[in-house]
mmCIF file with all atom_site columns, C-alpha atoms in Angstrom:
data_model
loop_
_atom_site.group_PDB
_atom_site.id
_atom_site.type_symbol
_atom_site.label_atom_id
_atom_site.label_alt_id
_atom_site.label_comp_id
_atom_site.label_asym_id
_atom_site.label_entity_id
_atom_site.label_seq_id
_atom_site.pdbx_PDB_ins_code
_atom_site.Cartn_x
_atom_site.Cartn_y
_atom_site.Cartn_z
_atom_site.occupancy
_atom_site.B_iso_or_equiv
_atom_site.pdbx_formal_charge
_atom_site.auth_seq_id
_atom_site.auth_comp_id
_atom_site.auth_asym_id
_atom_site.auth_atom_id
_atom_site.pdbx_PDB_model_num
ATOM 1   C CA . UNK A 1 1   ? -78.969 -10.054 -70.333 1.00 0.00 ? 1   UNK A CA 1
ATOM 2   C CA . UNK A 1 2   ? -81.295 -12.895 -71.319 1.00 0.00 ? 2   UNK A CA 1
ATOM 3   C CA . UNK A 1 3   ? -85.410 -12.532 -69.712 1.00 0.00 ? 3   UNK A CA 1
ATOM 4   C CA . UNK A 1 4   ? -84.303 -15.811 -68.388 1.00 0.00 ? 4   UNK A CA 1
ATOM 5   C CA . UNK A 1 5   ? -81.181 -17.587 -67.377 1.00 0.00 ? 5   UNK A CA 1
ATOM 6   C CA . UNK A 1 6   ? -79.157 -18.943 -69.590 1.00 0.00 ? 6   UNK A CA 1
ATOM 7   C CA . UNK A 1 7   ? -76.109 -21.256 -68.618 1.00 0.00 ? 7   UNK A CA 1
ATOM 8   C CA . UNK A 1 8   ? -75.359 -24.314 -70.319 1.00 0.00 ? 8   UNK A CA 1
ATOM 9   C CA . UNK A 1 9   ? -73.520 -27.672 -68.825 1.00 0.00 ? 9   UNK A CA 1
ATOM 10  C CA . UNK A 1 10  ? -71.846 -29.138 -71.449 1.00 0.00 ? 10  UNK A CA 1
ATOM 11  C CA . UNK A 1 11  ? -70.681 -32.685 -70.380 1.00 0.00 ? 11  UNK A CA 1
ATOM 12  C CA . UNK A 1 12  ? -69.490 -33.513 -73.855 1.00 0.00 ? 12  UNK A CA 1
ATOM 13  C CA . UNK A 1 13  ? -67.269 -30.510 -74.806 1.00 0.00 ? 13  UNK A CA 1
ATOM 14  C CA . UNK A 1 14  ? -69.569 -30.098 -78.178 1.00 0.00 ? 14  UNK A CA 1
ATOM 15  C CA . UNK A 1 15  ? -69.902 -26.690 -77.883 1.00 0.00 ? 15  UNK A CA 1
ATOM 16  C CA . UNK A 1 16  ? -68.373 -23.226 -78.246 1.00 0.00 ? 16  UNK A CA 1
ATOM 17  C CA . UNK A 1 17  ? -68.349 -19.998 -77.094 1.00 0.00 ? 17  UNK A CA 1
ATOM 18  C CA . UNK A 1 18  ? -67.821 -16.874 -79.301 1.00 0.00 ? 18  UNK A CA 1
ATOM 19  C CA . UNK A 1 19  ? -67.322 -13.353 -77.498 1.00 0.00 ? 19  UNK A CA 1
ATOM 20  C CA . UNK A 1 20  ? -69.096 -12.351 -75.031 1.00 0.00 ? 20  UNK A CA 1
ATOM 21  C CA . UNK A 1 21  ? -69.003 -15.716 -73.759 1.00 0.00 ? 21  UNK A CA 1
ATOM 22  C CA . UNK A 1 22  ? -67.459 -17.038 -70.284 1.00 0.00 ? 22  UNK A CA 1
ATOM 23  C CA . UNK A 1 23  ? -66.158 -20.734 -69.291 1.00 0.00 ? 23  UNK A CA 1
ATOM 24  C CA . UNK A 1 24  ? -66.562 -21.935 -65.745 1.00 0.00 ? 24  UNK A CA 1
ATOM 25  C CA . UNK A 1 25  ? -64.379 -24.918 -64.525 1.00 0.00 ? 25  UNK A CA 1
ATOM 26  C CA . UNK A 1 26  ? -64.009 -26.482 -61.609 1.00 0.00 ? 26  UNK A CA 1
ATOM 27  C CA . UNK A 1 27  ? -66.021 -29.308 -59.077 1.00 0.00 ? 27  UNK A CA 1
ATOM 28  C CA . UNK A 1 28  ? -69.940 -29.398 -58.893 1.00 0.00 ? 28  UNK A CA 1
ATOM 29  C CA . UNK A 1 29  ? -71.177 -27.912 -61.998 1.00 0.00 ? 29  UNK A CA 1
ATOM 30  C CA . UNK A 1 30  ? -74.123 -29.706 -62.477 1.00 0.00 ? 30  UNK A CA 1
ATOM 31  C CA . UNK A 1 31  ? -75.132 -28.095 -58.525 1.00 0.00 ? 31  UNK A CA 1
ATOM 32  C CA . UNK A 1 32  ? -73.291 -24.793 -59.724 1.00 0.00 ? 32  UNK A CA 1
ATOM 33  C CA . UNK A 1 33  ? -75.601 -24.673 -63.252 1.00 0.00 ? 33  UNK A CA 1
ATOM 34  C CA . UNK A 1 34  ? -78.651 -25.506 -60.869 1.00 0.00 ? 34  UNK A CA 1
ATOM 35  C CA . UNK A 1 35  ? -77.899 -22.544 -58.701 1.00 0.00 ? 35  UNK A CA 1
ATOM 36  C CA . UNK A 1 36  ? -77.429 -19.718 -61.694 1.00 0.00 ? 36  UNK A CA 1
ATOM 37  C CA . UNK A 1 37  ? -80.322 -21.055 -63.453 1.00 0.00 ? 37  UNK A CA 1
ATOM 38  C CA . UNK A 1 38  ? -82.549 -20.701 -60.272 1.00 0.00 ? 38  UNK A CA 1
ATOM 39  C CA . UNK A 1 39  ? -84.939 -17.956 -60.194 1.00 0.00 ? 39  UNK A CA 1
ATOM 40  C CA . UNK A 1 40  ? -83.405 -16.924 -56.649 1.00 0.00 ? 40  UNK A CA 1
ATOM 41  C CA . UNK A 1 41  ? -80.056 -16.143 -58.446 1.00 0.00 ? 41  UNK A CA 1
ATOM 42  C CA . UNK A 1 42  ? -80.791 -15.001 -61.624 1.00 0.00 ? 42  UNK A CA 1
ATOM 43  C CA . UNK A 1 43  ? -82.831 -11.751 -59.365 1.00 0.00 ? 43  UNK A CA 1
ATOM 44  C CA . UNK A 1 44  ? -79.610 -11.639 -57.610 1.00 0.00 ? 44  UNK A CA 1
ATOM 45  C CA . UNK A 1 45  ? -77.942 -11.346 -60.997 1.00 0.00 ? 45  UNK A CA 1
ATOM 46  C CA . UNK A 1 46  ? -80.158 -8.593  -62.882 1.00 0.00 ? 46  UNK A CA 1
ATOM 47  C CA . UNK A 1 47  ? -80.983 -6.452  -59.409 1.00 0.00 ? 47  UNK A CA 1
ATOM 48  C CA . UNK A 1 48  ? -77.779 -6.424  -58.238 1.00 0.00 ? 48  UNK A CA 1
ATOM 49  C CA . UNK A 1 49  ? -74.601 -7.961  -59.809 1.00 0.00 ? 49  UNK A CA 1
ATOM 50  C CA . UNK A 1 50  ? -75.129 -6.697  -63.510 1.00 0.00 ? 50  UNK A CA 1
ATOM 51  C CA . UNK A 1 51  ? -71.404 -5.072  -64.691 1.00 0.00 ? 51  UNK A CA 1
ATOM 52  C CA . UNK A 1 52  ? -72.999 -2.799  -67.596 1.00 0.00 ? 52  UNK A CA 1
ATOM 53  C CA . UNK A 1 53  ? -72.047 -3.882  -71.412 1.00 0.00 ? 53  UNK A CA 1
ATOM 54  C CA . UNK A 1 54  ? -74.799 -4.057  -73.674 1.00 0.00 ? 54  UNK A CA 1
ATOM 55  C CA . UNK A 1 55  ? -78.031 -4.393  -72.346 1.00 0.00 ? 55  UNK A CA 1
ATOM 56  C CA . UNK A 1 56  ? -76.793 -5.168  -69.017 1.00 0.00 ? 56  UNK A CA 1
ATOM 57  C CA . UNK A 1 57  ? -74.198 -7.643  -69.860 1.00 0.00 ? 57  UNK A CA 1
ATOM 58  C CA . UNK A 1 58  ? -72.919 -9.927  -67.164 1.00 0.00 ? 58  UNK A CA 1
ATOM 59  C CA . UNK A 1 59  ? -69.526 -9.577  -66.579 1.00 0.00 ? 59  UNK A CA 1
ATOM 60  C CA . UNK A 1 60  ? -67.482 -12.282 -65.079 1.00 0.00 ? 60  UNK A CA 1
ATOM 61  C CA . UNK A 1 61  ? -65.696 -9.973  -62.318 1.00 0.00 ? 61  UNK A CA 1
ATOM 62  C CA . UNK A 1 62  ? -69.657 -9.511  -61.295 1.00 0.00 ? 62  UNK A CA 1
ATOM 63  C CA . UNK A 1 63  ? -70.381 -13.329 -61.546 1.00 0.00 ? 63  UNK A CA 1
ATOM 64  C CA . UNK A 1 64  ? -67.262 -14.688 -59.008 1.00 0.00 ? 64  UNK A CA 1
ATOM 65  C CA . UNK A 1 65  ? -68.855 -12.549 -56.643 1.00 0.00 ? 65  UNK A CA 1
ATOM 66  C CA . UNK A 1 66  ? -72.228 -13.847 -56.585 1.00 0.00 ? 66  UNK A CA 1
ATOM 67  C CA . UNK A 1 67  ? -72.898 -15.313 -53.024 1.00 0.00 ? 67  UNK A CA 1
ATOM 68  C CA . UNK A 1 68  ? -73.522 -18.608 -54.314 1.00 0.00 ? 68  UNK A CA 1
ATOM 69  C CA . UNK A 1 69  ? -73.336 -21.160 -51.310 1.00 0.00 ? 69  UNK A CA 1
ATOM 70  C CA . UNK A 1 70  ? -70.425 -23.812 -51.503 1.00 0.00 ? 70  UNK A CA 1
ATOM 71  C CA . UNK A 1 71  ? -71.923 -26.820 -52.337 1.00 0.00 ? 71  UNK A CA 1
ATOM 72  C CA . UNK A 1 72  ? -69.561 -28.407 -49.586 1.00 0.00 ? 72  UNK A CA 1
ATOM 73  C CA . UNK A 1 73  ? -71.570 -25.559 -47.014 1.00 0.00 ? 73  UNK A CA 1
ATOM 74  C CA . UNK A 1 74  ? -74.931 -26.675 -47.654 1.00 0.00 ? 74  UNK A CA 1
ATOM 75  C CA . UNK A 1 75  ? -76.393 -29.684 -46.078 1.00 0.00 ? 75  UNK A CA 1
ATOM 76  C CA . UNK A 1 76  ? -75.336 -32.690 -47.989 1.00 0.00 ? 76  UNK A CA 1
ATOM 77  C CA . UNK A 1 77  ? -78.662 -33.768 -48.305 1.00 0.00 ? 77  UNK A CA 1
ATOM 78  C CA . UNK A 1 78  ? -79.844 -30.530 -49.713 1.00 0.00 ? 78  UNK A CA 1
ATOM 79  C CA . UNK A 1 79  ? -76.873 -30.113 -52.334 1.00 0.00 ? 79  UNK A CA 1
ATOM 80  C CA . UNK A 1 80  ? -77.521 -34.035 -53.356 1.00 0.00 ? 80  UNK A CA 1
ATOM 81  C CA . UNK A 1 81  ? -81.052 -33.033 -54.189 1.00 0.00 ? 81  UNK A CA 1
ATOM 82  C CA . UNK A 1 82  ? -80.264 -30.149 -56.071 1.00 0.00 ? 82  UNK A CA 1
ATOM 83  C CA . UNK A 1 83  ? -78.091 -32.092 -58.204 1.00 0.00 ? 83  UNK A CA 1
ATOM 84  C CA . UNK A 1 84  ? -80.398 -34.906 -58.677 1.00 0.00 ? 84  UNK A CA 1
ATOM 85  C CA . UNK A 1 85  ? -82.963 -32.771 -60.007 1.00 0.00 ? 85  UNK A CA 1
ATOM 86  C CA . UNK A 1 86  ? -80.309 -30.775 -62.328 1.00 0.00 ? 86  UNK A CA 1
ATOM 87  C CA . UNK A 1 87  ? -79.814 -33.966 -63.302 1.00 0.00 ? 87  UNK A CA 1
ATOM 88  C CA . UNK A 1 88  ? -83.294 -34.683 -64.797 1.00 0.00 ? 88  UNK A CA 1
ATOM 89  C CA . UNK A 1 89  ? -83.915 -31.627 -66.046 1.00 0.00 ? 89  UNK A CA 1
ATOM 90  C CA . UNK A 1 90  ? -80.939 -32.641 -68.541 1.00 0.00 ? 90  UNK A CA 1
ATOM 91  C CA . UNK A 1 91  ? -83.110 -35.757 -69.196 1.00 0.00 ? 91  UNK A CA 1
ATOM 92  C CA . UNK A 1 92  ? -86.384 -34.005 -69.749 1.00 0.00 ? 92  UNK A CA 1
ATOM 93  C CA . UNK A 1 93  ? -84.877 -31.098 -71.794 1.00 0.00 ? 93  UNK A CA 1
ATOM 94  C CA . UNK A 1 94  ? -87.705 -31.153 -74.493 1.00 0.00 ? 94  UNK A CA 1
ATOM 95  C CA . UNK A 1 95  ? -90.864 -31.280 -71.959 1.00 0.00 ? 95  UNK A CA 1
ATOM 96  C CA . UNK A 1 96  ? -91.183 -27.813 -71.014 1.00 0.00 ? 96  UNK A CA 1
ATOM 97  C CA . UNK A 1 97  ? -93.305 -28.412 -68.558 1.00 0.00 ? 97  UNK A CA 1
ATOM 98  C CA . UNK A 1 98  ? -91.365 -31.154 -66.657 1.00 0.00 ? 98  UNK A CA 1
ATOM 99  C CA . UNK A 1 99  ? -88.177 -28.869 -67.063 1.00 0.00 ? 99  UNK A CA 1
ATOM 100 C CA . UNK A 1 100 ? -90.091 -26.305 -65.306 1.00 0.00 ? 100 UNK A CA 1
ATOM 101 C CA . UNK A 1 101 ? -91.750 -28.506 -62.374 1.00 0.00 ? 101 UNK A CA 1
ATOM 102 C CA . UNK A 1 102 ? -88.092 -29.722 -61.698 1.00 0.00 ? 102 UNK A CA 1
ATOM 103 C CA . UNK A 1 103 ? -86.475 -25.784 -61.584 1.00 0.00 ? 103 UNK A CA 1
ATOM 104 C CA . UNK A 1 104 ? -89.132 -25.288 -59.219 1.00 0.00 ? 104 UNK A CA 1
ATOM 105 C CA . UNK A 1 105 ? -88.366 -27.745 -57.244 1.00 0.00 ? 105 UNK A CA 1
ATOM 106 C CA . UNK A 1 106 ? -84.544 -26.042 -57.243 1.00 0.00 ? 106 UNK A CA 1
ATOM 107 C CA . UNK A 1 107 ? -85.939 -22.999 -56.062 1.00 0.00 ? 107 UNK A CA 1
ATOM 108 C CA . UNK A 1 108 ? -87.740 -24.108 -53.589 1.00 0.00 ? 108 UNK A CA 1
ATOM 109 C CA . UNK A 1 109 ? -84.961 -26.236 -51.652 1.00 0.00 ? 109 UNK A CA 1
ATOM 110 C CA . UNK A 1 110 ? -82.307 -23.155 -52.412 1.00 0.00 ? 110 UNK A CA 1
ATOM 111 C CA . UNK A 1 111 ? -85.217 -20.656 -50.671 1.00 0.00 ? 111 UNK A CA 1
ATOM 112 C CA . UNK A 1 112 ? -84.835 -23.375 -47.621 1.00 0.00 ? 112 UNK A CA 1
ATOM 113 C CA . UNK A 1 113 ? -80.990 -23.409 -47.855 1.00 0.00 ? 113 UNK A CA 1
ATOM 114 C CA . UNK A 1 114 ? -80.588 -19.523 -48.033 1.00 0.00 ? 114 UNK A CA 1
ATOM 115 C CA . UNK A 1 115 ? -83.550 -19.017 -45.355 1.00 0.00 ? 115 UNK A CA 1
ATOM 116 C CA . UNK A 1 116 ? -85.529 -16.950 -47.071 1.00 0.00 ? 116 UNK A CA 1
ATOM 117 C CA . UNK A 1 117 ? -88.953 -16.286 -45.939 1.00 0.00 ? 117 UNK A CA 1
ATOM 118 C CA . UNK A 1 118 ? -92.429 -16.858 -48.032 1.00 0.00 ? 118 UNK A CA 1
ATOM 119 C CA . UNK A 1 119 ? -92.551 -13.194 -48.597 1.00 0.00 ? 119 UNK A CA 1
ATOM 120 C CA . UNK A 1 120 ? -88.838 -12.902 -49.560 1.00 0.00 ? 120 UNK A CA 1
ATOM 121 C CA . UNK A 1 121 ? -89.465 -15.766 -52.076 1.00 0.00 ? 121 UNK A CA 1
ATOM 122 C CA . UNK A 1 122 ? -92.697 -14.750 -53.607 1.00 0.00 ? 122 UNK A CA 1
ATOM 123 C CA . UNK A 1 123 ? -91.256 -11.424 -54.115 1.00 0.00 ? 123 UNK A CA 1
ATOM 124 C CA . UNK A 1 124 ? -88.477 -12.793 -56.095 1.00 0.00 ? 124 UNK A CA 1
ATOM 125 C CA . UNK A 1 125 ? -90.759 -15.012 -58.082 1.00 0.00 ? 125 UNK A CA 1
ATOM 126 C CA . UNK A 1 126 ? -93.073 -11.928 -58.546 1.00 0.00 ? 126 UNK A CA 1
ATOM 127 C CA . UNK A 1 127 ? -90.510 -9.699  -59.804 1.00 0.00 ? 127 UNK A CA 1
ATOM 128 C CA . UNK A 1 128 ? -89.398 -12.353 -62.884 1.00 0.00 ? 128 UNK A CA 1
ATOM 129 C CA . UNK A 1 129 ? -92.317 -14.045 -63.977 1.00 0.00 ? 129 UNK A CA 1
#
């Protein structure tokens, strides 16, 4: 396991995946990709739904059942936003800090959406950085 997240849209089927390596399909990726890149899920991920492996290697029976809310379940506002900022984070790729500001920004509005308190979220944020 990576000492930060690591999933990848790719929009333009240029890359490839060698072994370990796991493909996700399906509607809302860009909102999907925001969520597992979030701080909030990736302490999910490494306190509680690592499968073993190698250094704690995420398993895909482990990843489908991450509670990961629908994006059809959250307020469409909400799940909009979240996408709009995934969105420019793909445009501001190189400008760490920009990428950064915007993930922030995801964590903050999936914190609201999963009603987590101050002291639940700092904790998280604590516990990674």
């Amino acid at each position: 396991m990576s000492k930060s997240p690591s999933f990848v849209l790719d929009e333009k089927a240029e890359f490839y995946t060698i072994a370990p390596g796991n493909i996700i399909t399906g509607k809302h990726l860009k909102y999907l990709n925001a969520c597992l890149n979030s701080s909030i899920f990736y302490f999910a991920l490494r306190k509680y739904y690592m499968g073993g492996g190698i250094e704690g290697e995420l398993k895909t029976n482990r990843l489908l059942i991450l509670p990961v809310p629908k994006y059809e379940d959250l307020e469409y506002e909400n799940a909009q936003k979240i996408e709009d900022l995934y969105n420019k984070i793909l445009n501001n790729i190189g400008n760490k800090e920009i990428f950064n500001n915007y993930l922030n920004k995801i964590d903050s509005l999936l914190s609201g959406s999963l009603n987590l308190t101050e002291e639940e979220y700092s904790y998280i944020i604590n516990s990674i950085f």
